CSV table of C-alpha atoms and ligand atoms in Angstrom, one decimal:
chain,number,residue,atom,x,y,z
Y,278,MET,CA,64.4,88.9,103.2
Y,279,PRO,CA,65.2,92.7,104.1
Y,280,SER,CA,65.9,94.9,101.7
Y,281,PHE,CA,70.0,94.9,101.3
Y,282,GLN,CA,72.2,97.8,101.6
Y,283,THR,CA,76.0,98.9,101.3
Y,284,VAL,CA,77.8,98.7,104.4
Y,285,ARG,CA,78.3,102.0,105.9
Y,286,GLY,CA,80.8,104.0,104.7
Y,287,MET,CA,80.9,102.0,101.3
Y,288,ARG,CA,79.0,104.0,98.1
Y,289,ASP,CA,77.4,102.8,94.7
Y,290,LEU,CA,78.7,104.9,92.1
Y,291,LEU,CA,75.7,105.3,89.7
Y,292,ALA,CA,76.3,105.8,85.7
Y,293,GLU,CA,76.7,109.5,86.0
Y,294,GLU,CA,79.4,109.2,89.2
Y,295,ALA,CA,81.1,106.7,87.6
Y,296,GLU,CA,81.7,108.6,84.5
Y,297,VAL,CA,82.9,112.0,86.6
Y,298,LEU,CA,85.4,108.6,88.4
Y,299,ASN,CA,86.7,107.5,85.3
Y,300,PHE,CA,87.0,110.9,83.5
Y,301,VAL,CA,89.0,111.6,86.3
Y,302,MET,CA,91.8,108.3,85.9
Y,303,SER,CA,91.4,109.1,82.6
Y,304,LYS,CA,93.5,112.4,83.2
Y,305,ALA,CA,95.3,110.9,86.2
Y,306,ARG,CA,96.9,108.9,83.4
Y,307,GLU,CA,97.5,111.0,80.8
Y,308,THR,CA,99.5,112.9,83.1
Y,309,ALA,CA,101.2,109.7,84.0
Y,310,LYS,CA,102.3,109.3,80.4
Y,311,LEU,CA,103.1,112.7,79.9
Y,312,TYR,CA,105.6,112.7,82.5
Y,313,GLY,CA,106.6,109.0,82.0
Y,314,TYR,CA,104.9,106.7,84.7
Y,315,ARG,CA,103.8,103.1,84.1
Y,316,GLU,CA,101.0,102.2,85.9
Y,317,VAL,CA,101.1,98.5,87.7
Y,318,ILE,CA,97.9,97.1,89.4
Y,319,THR,CA,98.4,95.4,92.5
Y,320,PRO,CA,95.9,93.3,94.9
Y,321,VAL,CA,93.3,95.2,96.8
Y,322,VAL,CA,94.1,92.5,99.8
Y,323,GLU,CA,98.0,92.3,100.8
Y,324,PRO,CA,99.6,90.5,103.8
Y,325,TYR,CA,98.5,92.4,106.6
Y,326,GLU,CA,102.9,93.0,107.6
Y,327,LEU,CA,103.4,94.7,104.4
Y,328,LEU,CA,100.6,97.0,105.1
Y,329,SER,CA,101.3,97.6,108.8
Y,330,ALA,CA,104.7,97.8,108.9
Y,331,LYS,CA,104.9,101.7,108.4
Y,332,ALA,CA,102.2,103.2,107.7
Y,333,GLY,CA,101.7,104.5,111.2
Y,334,GLU,CA,99.2,104.3,114.1
Y,335,GLU,CA,96.2,106.5,112.4
Y,336,ILE,CA,96.0,103.8,109.5
Y,337,ARG,CA,97.1,100.5,110.7
Y,338,SER,CA,94.6,101.2,113.5
Y,339,ARG,CA,91.8,101.5,110.9
Y,340,MET,CA,92.8,99.1,108.8
Y,341,PHE,CA,89.6,96.3,107.1
Y,342,THR,CA,92.1,93.2,108.6
Y,343,PHE,CA,90.8,89.9,108.2
Y,344,LYS,CA,92.5,86.1,108.2
Y,345,ASP,CA,91.6,84.6,105.3
Y,346,LEU,CA,90.9,81.1,104.7
Y,347,GLY,CA,94.2,79.7,104.7
Y,348,ASN,CA,94.7,81.4,108.6
Y,349,ARG,CA,96.8,84.2,106.9
Y,350,THR,CA,96.0,87.7,108.6
Y,351,VAL,CA,95.4,89.9,105.4
Y,352,ALA,CA,94.0,93.4,105.5
Y,353,LEU,CA,92.5,95.8,102.5
Y,354,ARG,CA,95.0,98.3,100.9
Y,355,PRO,CA,94.6,101.8,103.0
Y,356,GLU,CA,97.3,102.9,100.3
Y,357,PHE,CA,99.2,102.4,97.3
Y,358,THR,CA,102.8,103.4,98.9
Y,359,ALA,CA,103.3,99.9,100.8
Y,360,SER,CA,102.6,97.7,97.7
Y,361,ILE,CA,105.2,99.8,94.9
Y,362,ALA,CA,108.0,99.4,97.9
Y,363,ARG,CA,106.6,95.8,98.1
Y,364,LEU,CA,107.7,96.2,94.4
Y,365,ALA,CA,110.7,97.7,94.5
Y,366,THR,CA,112.3,94.9,96.7
Y,367,GLY,CA,111.0,92.1,94.5
Y,368,ALA,CA,109.8,91.7,90.9
Y,369,LEU,CA,110.9,95.8,90.2
Y,370,LYS,CA,114.0,95.3,92.4
Y,371,ASN,CA,116.1,95.3,88.9
Y,372,GLU,CA,115.0,98.1,87.3
Y,373,PRO,CA,116.4,100.8,85.7
Y,374,LYS,CA,116.4,104.0,88.5
Y,375,PRO,CA,114.0,105.4,88.9
Y,376,LEU,CA,111.3,104.0,88.4
Y,377,ARG,CA,108.4,105.4,87.7
Y,378,THR,CA,104.6,104.0,88.5
Y,379,LEU,CA,101.2,104.9,88.4
Y,380,ALA,CA,98.6,102.9,90.0
Y,381,VAL,CA,94.9,103.8,90.0
Y,382,GLY,CA,91.8,102.2,92.4
Y,383,SER,CA,90.3,101.6,95.5
Y,384,VAL,CA,91.7,102.1,98.8
Y,385,TYR,CA,89.9,101.8,102.6
Y,386,ARG,CA,90.2,102.8,105.8
Y,387,TYR,CA,87.9,102.3,108.6
Y,388,ASP,CA,87.5,106.1,108.5
Y,389,GLU,CA,84.4,108.0,110.2
Y,390,PRO,CA,82.1,108.7,107.5
Y,391,GLN,CA,81.4,112.2,106.3
Y,392,ARG,CA,81.3,114.7,103.5
Y,393,GLY,CA,85.2,113.8,101.4
Y,394,ARG,CA,85.2,111.0,103.8
Y,395,TYR,CA,84.7,107.3,103.1
Y,396,ARG,CA,85.8,103.8,103.7
Y,397,GLU,CA,86.5,102.5,100.1
Y,398,PHE,CA,87.7,105.9,97.8
Y,399,TYR,CA,90.2,105.7,95.2
Y,400,GLN,CA,93.4,107.0,94.0
Y,401,SER,CA,95.8,107.8,91.7
Y,402,ASP,CA,98.9,107.6,93.0
Y,403,TYR,CA,102.5,108.2,91.5
Y,404,GLU,CA,105.9,107.3,93.0
Y,405,ILE,CA,109.5,107.6,91.7
Y,406,VAL,CA,111.7,105.1,93.5
Y,407,GLY,CA,115.9,105.6,93.7
Y,408,VAL,CA,116.5,109.2,93.4
Y,409,SER,CA,117.0,111.3,96.6
Y,410,ASN,CA,117.2,115.6,94.5
Y,411,PRO,CA,114.5,117.9,94.7
Y,412,GLU,CA,114.2,117.2,91.3
Y,413,ALA,CA,112.2,114.7,92.2
Y,414,ASP,CA,110.0,116.4,93.7
Y,415,ALA,CA,109.4,119.1,92.0
Y,416,GLU,CA,107.9,116.6,89.7
Y,417,ILE,CA,105.5,114.9,92.6
Y,418,ILE,CA,104.3,118.9,92.7
Y,419,LEU,CA,104.4,119.9,88.6
Y,420,LEU,CA,102.5,116.7,88.1
Y,421,THR,CA,99.8,117.5,90.5
Y,422,ASP,CA,99.5,120.4,89.4
Y,423,ARG,CA,99.4,119.9,85.8
Y,424,LEU,CA,95.9,117.0,87.0
Y,425,MET,CA,94.2,119.7,88.7
Y,426,ARG,CA,94.4,121.7,85.7
Y,427,ALA,CA,93.4,119.4,83.2
Y,428,VAL,CA,90.8,117.8,85.5
Y,429,GLY,CA,89.3,121.7,85.5
Y,430,LEU,CA,89.7,123.2,88.7
Y,431,ARG,CA,90.9,126.7,89.5
Y,432,ASN,CA,92.4,128.0,92.8
Y,433,TYR,CA,93.8,125.4,93.8
Y,434,ALA,CA,96.9,125.2,96.0
Y,435,PHE,CA,99.9,123.2,97.9
Y,436,LYS,CA,100.2,123.8,101.4
Y,437,VAL,CA,104.2,122.5,101.8
Y,438,GLY,CA,106.3,121.2,104.7
Y,439,HIS,CA,109.2,119.1,105.5
Y,440,ILE,CA,110.0,116.5,108.1
Y,441,GLY,CA,113.4,116.3,108.1
Y,442,VAL,CA,113.0,119.9,109.6
Y,443,ILE,CA,111.1,118.1,112.8
Y,444,ARG,CA,112.8,114.9,112.6
Y,445,GLY,CA,116.7,117.0,112.3
Y,446,ILE,CA,115.7,118.9,115.6
Y,447,LEU,CA,114.0,115.9,117.4
Y,448,SER,CA,117.5,113.5,116.2
Y,449,GLN,CA,119.7,115.3,117.5
Y,450,GLU,CA,118.3,116.1,120.9
Y,451,ASN,CA,118.7,111.6,120.6
Y,452,VAL,CA,114.4,111.9,121.0
Y,453,ASP,CA,114.2,108.5,119.5
Y,454,GLU,CA,112.2,107.3,116.6
Y,455,LYS,CA,108.8,105.8,117.7
Y,456,THR,CA,108.6,109.1,120.3
Y,457,GLN,CA,109.3,111.2,117.2
Y,458,ASN,CA,106.8,108.8,115.3
Y,459,ALA,CA,104.7,109.5,118.2
Y,460,ILE,CA,105.4,113.8,117.9
Y,461,LEU,CA,104.1,113.5,114.3
Y,462,GLN,CA,101.6,111.6,114.3
Y,463,LEU,CA,100.4,114.5,116.7
Y,464,MET,CA,101.4,117.4,115.0
Y,465,ASP,CA,99.2,115.6,112.1
Y,466,LYS,CA,96.3,116.3,114.2
Y,467,ARG,CA,97.6,120.1,115.2
Y,468,GLU,CA,97.9,118.6,119.0
Y,469,PHE,CA,100.9,120.7,119.6
Y,470,GLU,CA,100.5,121.1,123.1
Y,471,LYS,CA,100.1,117.4,123.5
Y,472,ALA,CA,102.8,116.8,121.2
Y,473,PHE,CA,105.4,118.8,122.8
Y,474,GLN,CA,104.7,117.3,126.4
Y,475,LEU,CA,106.6,114.2,124.7
Y,476,VAL,CA,109.7,116.4,124.8
Y,477,LYS,CA,111.9,116.0,127.5
Y,478,SER,CA,114.6,118.8,126.3
Y,479,VAL,CA,114.2,122.4,127.2
Y,480,ALA,CA,115.7,123.8,124.8
Y,481,CYS,CA,114.0,121.9,121.7
Y,482,LEU,CA,111.2,122.5,123.1
Y,483,SER,CA,112.0,126.1,122.0
Y,484,THR,CA,113.3,125.7,119.3
Y,485,LEU,CA,109.9,123.7,118.4
Y,486,ARG,CA,107.4,125.8,119.8
Y,487,GLY,CA,108.8,128.7,118.0
Y,488,LEU,CA,108.2,126.9,114.7
Y,489,LEU,CA,104.8,127.5,115.3
Y,490,THR,CA,105.3,131.4,114.4
Y,491,LEU,CA,106.9,131.2,110.8
Y,492,LYS,CA,104.0,129.8,108.9
Y,493,SER,CA,103.0,132.9,106.8
Y,494,ASP,CA,102.3,132.5,102.9
Y,495,ASN,CA,105.0,134.1,101.7
Y,496,ALA,CA,107.0,130.9,100.8
Y,497,PHE,CA,110.6,132.3,100.7
Y,498,ASP,CA,109.9,134.2,103.9
Y,499,THR,CA,109.4,131.3,105.7
Y,500,VAL,CA,112.0,129.7,104.1
Y,501,GLY,CA,114.6,132.7,105.1
Y,502,ARG,CA,113.5,132.5,108.6
Y,503,LEU,CA,113.1,128.8,109.0
Y,504,ARG,CA,117.0,128.4,108.2
Y,505,LYS,CA,117.2,131.3,111.1
Y,506,HIS,CA,115.3,129.4,113.3
Y,507,VAL,CA,116.8,126.0,113.0
Y,508,GLU,CA,120.8,127.3,112.8
Y,509,GLY,CA,122.2,124.5,114.8
Y,510,TYR,CA,120.9,122.2,113.9
Y,511,PRO,CA,122.9,120.6,110.9
Y,512,ASN,CA,120.5,118.2,109.6
Y,513,ALA,CA,117.0,120.1,110.0
Y,514,SER,CA,119.3,122.7,108.3
Y,515,ALA,CA,120.4,120.4,105.1
Y,516,SER,CA,116.4,119.8,105.4
Y,517,VAL,CA,115.4,123.7,104.8
Y,518,GLU,CA,118.4,123.8,101.8
Y,519,ASP,CA,116.2,120.6,100.1
Y,520,LEU,CA,112.8,122.6,100.9
Y,521,GLN,CA,114.3,125.8,99.1
Y,522,LYS,CA,115.4,124.1,96.4
Y,523,ILE,CA,111.9,122.4,95.8
Y,524,LEU,CA,110.4,125.6,96.2
Y,525,LYS,CA,112.2,127.4,93.6
Y,526,ILE,CA,111.8,124.7,90.7
Y,527,VAL,CA,108.0,124.4,92.0
Y,528,THR,CA,107.8,128.4,91.8
Y,529,GLU,CA,109.2,128.9,88.9
Y,530,HIS,CA,106.9,126.9,86.8
Y,531,GLN,CA,104.2,129.0,87.9
Y,532,CYS,CA,103.3,126.4,90.8
Y,533,PRO,CA,101.2,127.8,93.4
Y,534,ILE,CA,102.3,127.3,97.0
Y,535,ALA,CA,99.2,128.3,99.7
Y,536,THR,CA,101.7,128.3,102.9
Y,537,VAL,CA,105.2,127.0,103.7
Y,538,GLU,CA,104.3,125.2,107.5
Y,539,PRO,CA,107.3,123.8,109.5
Y,540,THR,CA,105.0,122.2,111.7
Y,541,PHE,CA,103.3,120.7,109.0
Y,542,SER,CA,102.5,116.7,109.8
Y,543,ARG,CA,101.0,114.0,107.9
Y,544,GLY,CA,99.7,110.8,109.2
Y,545,LEU,CA,101.9,108.5,107.1
Y,546,GLU,CA,104.6,107.0,109.8
Y,547,TYR,CA,106.8,107.2,106.5
Y,548,TYR,CA,107.8,110.2,105.0
Y,549,THR,CA,111.4,111.1,105.7
Y,550,GLY,CA,111.5,114.6,103.6
Y,551,MET,CA,109.4,117.2,101.7
Y,552,ILE,CA,106.0,116.4,102.8
Y,553,PHE,CA,102.5,118.5,100.7
Y,554,GLU,CA,99.2,118.8,100.7
Y,555,VAL,CA,97.1,120.6,98.0
Y,556,TYR,CA,93.7,122.1,98.4
Y,557,ILE,CA,90.8,124.7,96.5
Y,558,PRO,CA,89.2,127.4,98.3
Y,559,GLU,CA,85.7,125.4,99.4
Y,560,LEU,CA,86.4,123.0,100.7
Y,561,ASP,CA,89.2,122.8,104.1
Y,562,ILE,CA,90.2,118.2,103.4
Y,563,ALA,CA,93.0,118.1,100.9
Y,564,LEU,CA,92.2,116.6,97.4
Y,565,GLY,CA,95.8,114.9,97.6
Y,566,GLY,CA,98.7,114.1,99.3
Y,567,GLY,CA,102.2,112.9,99.2
Y,568,GLY,CA,106.2,113.4,100.1
Y,569,ARG,CA,109.3,111.9,100.0
Y,570,TYR,CA,110.0,108.2,101.8
Y,571,ASP,CA,113.6,107.3,102.2
Y,572,ARG,CA,113.9,104.6,104.2
Y,573,LEU,CA,110.9,102.7,103.2
Y,574,ILE,CA,112.3,100.5,100.9
Y,575,GLU,CA,115.1,99.7,102.6
Y,576,ALA,CA,112.8,98.5,105.9
Y,577,PHE,CA,111.1,96.2,103.4
Y,578,GLY,CA,114.4,94.4,103.4
Y,579,GLY,CA,115.7,96.7,100.2
Y,580,GLU,CA,118.8,98.1,99.6
Y,581,PRO,CA,118.6,101.8,100.8
Y,582,THR,CA,116.7,103.4,97.9
Y,583,PRO,CA,115.5,107.1,98.3
Y,584,ALA,CA,111.6,107.2,96.7
Y,585,THR,CA,109.2,110.1,96.5
Y,586,GLY,CA,105.7,110.1,95.8
Y,587,VAL,CA,101.9,111.3,95.7
Y,588,ALA,CA,98.2,110.0,96.2
Y,589,HIS,CA,95.7,112.2,94.7
Y,590,GLY,CA,92.0,111.9,96.8
Y,591,LEU,CA,89.8,111.3,93.0
Y,592,ASP,CA,86.2,111.2,95.1
Y,593,ARG,CA,87.5,114.8,96.7
Y,594,ILE,CA,88.6,116.1,93.1
Y,595,VAL,CA,85.2,114.9,91.7
Y,596,MET,CA,83.5,116.8,94.4
Y,597,ALA,CA,85.8,120.2,94.1
Y,598,MET,CA,85.1,119.8,90.3
Y,599,ARG,CA,81.4,120.0,91.0
Y,600,MET,CA,81.4,122.5,93.5
Y,601,GLN,CA,84.0,124.6,91.0
Y,602,LYS,CA,80.9,123.5,88.1
Y,603,THR,CA,83.4,121.8,85.7
Y,604,THR,CA,81.8,119.7,83.9
Y,605,PRO,CA,83.8,117.0,82.1
Y,606,THR,CA,83.5,116.8,78.1
Y,607,THR,CA,82.8,113.4,78.6
Y,608,GLN,CA,79.5,113.2,76.3
Y,609,ASN,CA,81.1,114.8,73.0
Y,610,LYS,CA,79.7,111.7,71.1
Y,611,LYS,CA,76.3,111.1,70.0
Y,612,ARG,CA,73.7,108.9,71.0
Y,613,VAL,CA,71.9,107.2,68.7
Y,614,ALA,CA,68.4,105.2,69.0
Y,615,VAL,CA,68.5,102.3,66.4
Y,616,ILE,CA,64.5,101.2,65.9
Y,617,PRO,CA,62.5,99.0,63.7
Y,618,ALA,CA,60.2,99.5,62.2
Y,619,LYS,CA,58.3,96.2,62.1
Y,620,GLU,CA,59.1,92.8,63.3
Y,621,GLU,CA,60.7,91.7,60.0
Y,622,VAL,CA,63.2,94.0,59.7
Y,623,LYS,CA,64.5,93.6,63.2
Y,624,GLY,CA,67.6,91.7,61.5
Y,625,GLU,CA,68.4,94.3,59.6
Y,626,ALA,CA,68.1,96.9,61.9
Y,627,LEU,CA,70.8,94.9,64.2
Y,628,ARG,CA,73.0,94.5,61.3
Y,629,ILE,CA,72.9,98.6,61.0
Y,630,SER,CA,73.9,99.5,64.9
Y,631,GLN,CA,76.6,97.1,64.3
Y,632,MET,CA,77.8,99.1,61.1
Y,633,LEU,CA,77.7,101.6,63.2
Y,634,ARG,CA,79.5,100.9,66.2
Y,635,GLU,CA,82.4,100.2,64.0
Y,636,ALA,CA,82.1,103.5,62.8
Y,637,GLY,CA,82.2,104.7,66.5
Y,638,VAL,CA,79.2,105.5,66.9
Y,639,SER,CA,77.4,104.7,70.4
Y,640,VAL,CA,73.9,102.8,69.8
Y,641,GLU,CA,71.1,101.9,71.8
Y,642,LEU,CA,69.2,98.8,69.8
Y,643,GLU,CA,65.8,98.7,70.2
Y,644,VAL,CA,65.0,95.1,71.9
Y,645,MET,CA,62.0,95.6,73.6
Y,646,GLY,CA,59.3,95.3,70.0
Y,647,ARG,CA,57.5,98.8,71.2
Y,648,LYS,CA,55.9,99.8,69.0
Y,649,MET,CA,57.8,103.3,67.1
Y,650,ASN,CA,55.8,106.0,69.5
Y,651,LYS,CA,56.6,103.7,72.6
Y,652,ALA,CA,60.2,103.8,71.6
Y,653,LEU,CA,60.7,107.6,70.3
Y,654,GLU,CA,59.2,108.7,73.7
Y,655,ASP,CA,61.4,106.8,75.1
Y,656,ALA,CA,64.4,108.0,73.5
Y,657,ASP,CA,63.6,111.4,73.5
Y,658,ARG,CA,63.4,111.0,78.1
Y,659,ARG,CA,66.5,110.0,78.0
Y,660,ARG,CA,68.4,112.5,75.7
Y,661,ILE,CA,69.7,110.5,73.0
Y,662,ASP,CA,69.9,112.6,69.7
Y,663,PHE,CA,69.3,110.7,67.0
Y,664,ALA,CA,66.6,108.0,66.5
Y,665,VAL,CA,67.6,105.4,63.8
Y,666,ILE,CA,64.1,104.4,62.1
Y,667,VAL,CA,64.3,101.1,60.3
Y,668,GLY,CA,61.7,100.6,57.5
Y,669,GLU,CA,60.9,98.2,55.6
Y,670,ARG,CA,59.7,100.8,51.9
Y,671,GLU,CA,62.8,102.9,52.8
Y,672,LEU,CA,65.5,99.7,53.1
Y,673,GLU,CA,64.6,98.8,49.6
Y,674,GLN,CA,66.3,101.6,48.1
Y,675,GLY,CA,69.4,101.6,50.6
Y,676,SER,CA,68.4,103.8,52.9
Y,677,VAL,CA,66.8,104.4,56.8
Y,678,VAL,CA,64.8,107.4,58.2
Y,679,LEU,CA,67.6,109.9,60.3
Y,680,ARG,CA,65.5,111.9,63.0
Y,681,ASP,CA,67.1,114.5,64.7
Y,682,LEU,CA,65.1,114.0,68.2
Y,683,ALA,CA,66.4,117.9,69.3
Y,684,LYS,CA,65.5,119.5,66.0
Y,685,ARG,CA,62.5,117.3,65.4
Y,686,GLU,CA,62.9,117.2,62.4
Y,687,GLN,CA,64.1,114.1,60.2
Y,688,ALA,CA,65.5,112.9,56.9
Y,689,VAL,CA,65.8,109.9,54.2
Y,690,VAL,CA,69.4,109.0,54.4
Y,691,THR,CA,71.3,105.8,52.4
Y,692,ILE,CA,72.6,103.3,54.9
Y,693,SER,CA,76.3,104.4,53.5
Y,694,ASN,CA,76.4,107.6,54.4
Y,695,LEU,CA,75.0,107.3,58.0
Y,696,ALA,CA,77.8,107.5,60.5
Y,697,LYS,CA,78.7,110.5,58.4
Y,698,ARG,CA,75.3,112.3,58.8
Y,699,ILE,CA,75.3,111.8,61.9
Y,700,ASN,CA,78.7,113.0,63.0
Y,701,PRO,CA,80.8,114.5,60.2
Y,702,GLU,CA,83.8,114.1,62.1
Y,703,TYR,CA,83.0,110.0,61.2
N,13,AMP,P1,96.4,109.5,102.8
N,13,AMP,O1,97.0,107.9,101.3
N,13,AMP,O2,96.1,109.6,103.6
N,13,AMP,O3,98.2,110.7,101.6
N,13,AMP,O4,96.0,110.9,101.2
N,13,AMP,C1,96.1,110.6,100.2
N,13,AMP,C2,94.4,111.5,99.4
N,13,AMP,O5,93.5,110.4,99.9
N,13,AMP,C3,94.0,112.4,100.7
N,13,AMP,O6,94.3,114.2,100.5
N,13,AMP,C4,92.8,112.7,100.2
N,13,AMP,O7,92.1,113.6,99.0
N,13,AMP,C5,92.1,111.4,99.9
N,13,AMP,N1,91.3,110.0,101.3
N,13,AMP,C6,92.4,110.4,102.4
N,13,AMP,N2,91.1,109.6,103.2
N,13,AMP,C7,90.0,109.9,103.0
N,13,AMP,C8,89.0,109.0,103.2
N,13,AMP,N3,88.7,108.5,104.1
N,13,AMP,N4,87.5,109.4,101.8
N,13,AMP,C9,88.4,110.1,101.0
N,13,AMP,N5,89.1,110.0,99.9
N,13,AMP,C10,90.3,110.3,101.8
């Protein structure tokens, strides 16, 4: 037999990495609770039609698509928004608005594997459905800001844009939606010249080209110049006002805005309004991104329903935490090894282990029947904090020996006091 390896682009996350990822997930869930987003769990496999309908060519062409044994064309989800939109037109259709959801889990894209880019990766996805007000977009940015802080990241900043500006200009110049999507896809890849080649109207072309010169690191300065630049395009102008309102709210709450980019576009086709991404200076790939998609739910057969949301790339957040050396504080609990001194007290050692576990202590019971010295050496090597040595003599007094492995000190402790001695908070 050959020795098996993971499929290209897919990773095993060993204990330490899994612990950090779980820490980030727990912060994502905590953030959701603070903002009133309730978690839903949706399938990894969805109908191909659902996932491909509005994802955009970039993602559609990278989906893991296959036929199941019932001859249905299905795919592994490349993101969560389509599944949430499905819920919003189905099971959650009659829920009071706004509907706020969280989804956490793995997603799949046949991307070219490289640093921070995998074929299976993890996201936390927040969606707020049923509101078109800028307050909802601001909330999505603010909760992202909160998550970044909660995992201990520093110096992160947001890049913000508004798809409504470009769509507003193009629609007014009668550029059909398909061409608009192609132009936005090219802009996402920063292939501006190719994008402009798809535009026929000369007047609109110079307006689009001009957008490239407006980017600056002063958000309100860019918005002011953008407002002047798109005068004469009412829908684009309305988008600029919307963007201004969102920026006003988030900056009042100290959300760090790095740049406002009028030509900023994102790979997913369904965006209609504000879009954003979040970065740290040490990494040139986004830690998360999102935006407004007011027509997706309607496209899935629901009532016209505005919505906005964000997906955070949890693997990249973990990577950013490593780069900024922000170690999570998950392992503050003491670890304990319980070691029976003799075969005869094995049952008692298990009983004590169970008692400690009830008190919340993390216990690794010596189950290999090793001699005391070997078992202690092993506990030491695995950086266990305490060894509880269960011996016949101490048991007769209702006690055990508690050994602090770091300090190399030990004392006889009554079993009923054991948990408190290990951690006074128990
Ligand atoms: P998107 O769903 O494209 O808006 O992506 C949201 C976030 O998911 C991005 O900002 C990245 O942090 C993360 N992400 C996207 N593609 C990958 C990938 N192939 N590997 C790891 N993370 C990714």
